[in-house]
Amino acid sequence: MHIEYLNVEDVEELHDLALAEYGGLPGREKNKLEGILGIPYAGYGDFEKYPSIVEKAAVYLYYLASGHGFIDGNKRTAYLSVFTFLDWNGYDLIVPDDEVYRFIMLIACDKTRPPYNDAVHWIEKYMIKQAED
């Protein structure tokens, strides 16, 4: 199965959209963002650390929200990124707004951050396969 990944330009564009809609300071931590976007590719040989779509989506959500690749708008960018990644790969993410806020706030805070696998389970709960055309 071919997977469409997000690159730096994609995530910067999503970040710009988030700032245009909701405000915030522009700017990014180049090395942090590039490092975060490399995580879904992690592995060696035929081994992938994050082999499934949901695990890769959880990486984007978890590490973009908590890794502070941008000066502002990290949580919004994380959600837009996971939503876009899933869409590009044939899935929708249907989550009530209050639940998006609740879970992303947990991830973003060092004191309340759940383990990565909680992000995997959260996405599994709310993602659905898109209908075939």
Tab-separated table of C-alpha atoms in Angstrom:
chain	number	residue	atom	x	y	z
A	1	MET	CA	0.000	0.000	0.000
A	2	HIS	CA	1.330	3.410	-0.982
A	3	ILE	CA	1.291	5.955	1.842
A	4	GLU	CA	1.136	9.710	1.298
A	5	TYR	CA	3.249	11.390	3.981
A	6	LEU	CA	3.302	15.018	5.083
A	7	ASN	CA	6.414	17.054	4.369
A	8	VAL	CA	7.681	20.308	5.856
A	9	GLU	CA	5.957	22.433	3.221
A	10	ASP	CA	2.620	20.679	3.790
A	11	VAL	CA	2.747	21.205	7.546
A	12	GLU	CA	3.909	24.812	7.193
A	13	GLU	CA	0.925	25.462	4.924
A	14	LEU	CA	-1.443	23.915	7.480
A	15	HIS	CA	0.210	25.997	10.198
A	16	ASP	CA	-0.284	29.157	8.121
A	17	LEU	CA	-3.974	28.264	7.676
A	18	ALA	CA	-4.367	27.778	11.434
A	19	LEU	CA	-2.739	31.127	12.189
A	20	ALA	CA	-4.804	32.933	9.545
A	21	GLU	CA	-8.026	31.537	11.020
A	22	TYR	CA	-7.287	31.747	14.751
A	23	GLY	CA	-4.276	34.032	15.153
A	24	GLY	CA	-0.889	33.456	16.695
A	25	LEU	CA	2.767	34.137	16.112
A	26	PRO	CA	4.470	32.894	12.942
A	27	GLY	CA	7.803	31.105	12.963
A	28	ARG	CA	9.133	27.636	13.455
A	29	GLU	CA	11.957	25.638	14.930
A	30	LYS	CA	13.302	24.163	11.684
A	31	ASN	CA	15.237	21.243	13.152
A	32	LYS	CA	12.425	20.250	15.529
A	33	LEU	CA	9.821	20.232	12.777
A	34	GLU	CA	12.020	18.249	10.395
A	35	GLY	CA	12.800	15.766	13.157
A	36	ILE	CA	9.140	15.275	14.004
A	37	LEU	CA	8.221	14.725	10.361
A	38	GLY	CA	10.890	12.038	10.082
A	39	ILE	CA	9.430	9.935	12.911
A	40	PRO	CA	6.753	8.132	10.809
A	41	TYR	CA	9.563	6.756	8.613
A	42	ALA	CA	11.447	5.257	11.596
A	43	GLY	CA	12.775	1.748	11.195
A	44	TYR	CA	15.534	-0.223	9.541
A	45	GLY	CA	15.592	-2.798	6.766
A	46	ASP	CA	12.087	-4.189	6.414
A	47	PHE	CA	11.153	-3.228	9.986
A	48	GLU	CA	8.908	-0.187	10.460
A	49	LYS	CA	8.490	1.158	13.969
A	50	TYR	CA	5.115	2.660	12.977
A	51	PRO	CA	3.796	0.301	10.265
A	52	SER	CA	0.094	1.196	10.159
A	53	ILE	CA	-1.715	4.307	8.980
A	54	VAL	CA	-3.156	4.841	12.454
A	55	GLU	CA	0.282	4.614	14.099
A	56	LYS	CA	1.742	7.105	11.625
A	57	ALA	CA	-1.251	9.427	12.152
A	58	ALA	CA	-0.745	9.176	15.910
A	59	VAL	CA	2.900	10.196	15.456
A	60	TYR	CA	1.806	13.382	13.690
A	61	LEU	CA	-0.806	14.171	16.329
A	62	TYR	CA	1.329	13.319	19.341
A	63	TYR	CA	4.663	14.804	18.347
A	64	LEU	CA	3.437	17.901	16.507
A	65	ALA	CA	1.262	18.825	19.513
A	66	SER	CA	3.984	18.163	22.087
A	67	GLY	CA	7.205	18.776	20.145
A	68	HIS	CA	6.799	22.532	19.652
A	69	GLY	CA	8.027	22.692	16.072
A	70	PHE	CA	6.386	26.110	15.803
A	71	ILE	CA	6.462	29.188	18.003
A	72	ASP	CA	2.650	29.168	18.211
A	73	GLY	CA	-0.214	27.045	16.884
A	74	ASN	CA	1.305	23.614	17.515
A	75	LYS	CA	-1.919	21.999	18.738
A	76	ARG	CA	-3.995	23.362	15.867
A	77	THR	CA	-1.337	22.347	13.367
A	78	ALA	CA	-1.161	18.855	14.881
A	79	TYR	CA	-4.886	18.313	14.428
A	80	LEU	CA	-4.939	19.714	10.895
A	81	SER	CA	-1.948	17.536	10.036
A	82	VAL	CA	-3.461	14.281	11.273
A	83	PHE	CA	-6.771	15.133	9.604
A	84	THR	CA	-4.977	15.836	6.297
A	85	PHE	CA	-2.723	12.764	6.507
A	86	LEU	CA	-5.693	10.481	7.095
A	87	ASP	CA	-7.683	12.134	4.293
A	88	TRP	CA	-4.825	11.676	1.833
A	89	ASN	CA	-4.692	8.009	2.772
A	90	GLY	CA	-8.399	7.233	2.494
A	91	TYR	CA	-9.732	7.919	5.988
A	92	ASP	CA	-11.836	10.541	7.717
A	93	LEU	CA	-11.430	11.642	11.306
A	94	ILE	CA	-14.805	12.412	12.868
A	95	VAL	CA	-14.320	13.819	16.374
A	96	PRO	CA	-16.557	16.112	18.443
A	97	ASP	CA	-14.904	19.530	18.862
A	98	ASP	CA	-14.835	19.313	22.648
A	99	GLU	CA	-13.076	15.939	22.458
A	100	VAL	CA	-10.450	17.300	20.044
A	101	TYR	CA	-9.747	20.121	22.471
A	102	ARG	CA	-9.641	17.829	25.513
A	103	PHE	CA	-7.275	15.262	24.040
A	104	ILE	CA	-4.887	17.660	22.323
A	105	MET	CA	-4.596	19.716	25.501
A	106	LEU	CA	-3.619	16.537	27.366
A	107	ILE	CA	-0.944	15.731	24.799
A	108	ALA	CA	0.480	19.247	24.747
A	109	CYS	CA	1.006	19.481	28.512
A	110	ASP	CA	4.064	17.765	29.977
A	111	LYS	CA	2.223	17.021	33.239
A	112	THR	CA	-0.836	15.389	31.651
A	113	ARG	CA	0.641	13.851	28.485
A	114	PRO	CA	-0.608	10.282	28.066
A	115	PRO	CA	1.571	7.628	26.442
A	116	TYR	CA	1.828	7.594	22.646
A	117	ASN	CA	-0.350	4.455	22.451
A	118	ASP	CA	-3.267	6.460	23.848
A	119	ALA	CA	-3.055	8.636	20.725
A	120	VAL	CA	-3.170	5.486	18.582
A	121	HIS	CA	-6.314	4.282	20.385
A	122	TRP	CA	-7.900	7.748	20.225
A	123	ILE	CA	-7.441	7.942	16.454
A	124	GLU	CA	-8.691	4.363	15.991
A	125	LYS	CA	-11.848	5.332	17.859
A	126	TYR	CA	-12.656	8.265	15.566
A	127	MET	CA	-11.302	7.325	12.136
A	128	ILE	CA	-13.430	5.763	9.433
A	129	LYS	CA	-12.584	4.484	5.980
A	130	GLN	CA	-13.738	6.824	3.220
A	131	ALA	CA	-16.368	5.473	0.858
A	132	GLU	CA	-15.072	4.173	-2.460
A	133	ASP	CA	-16.071	6.311	-5.445
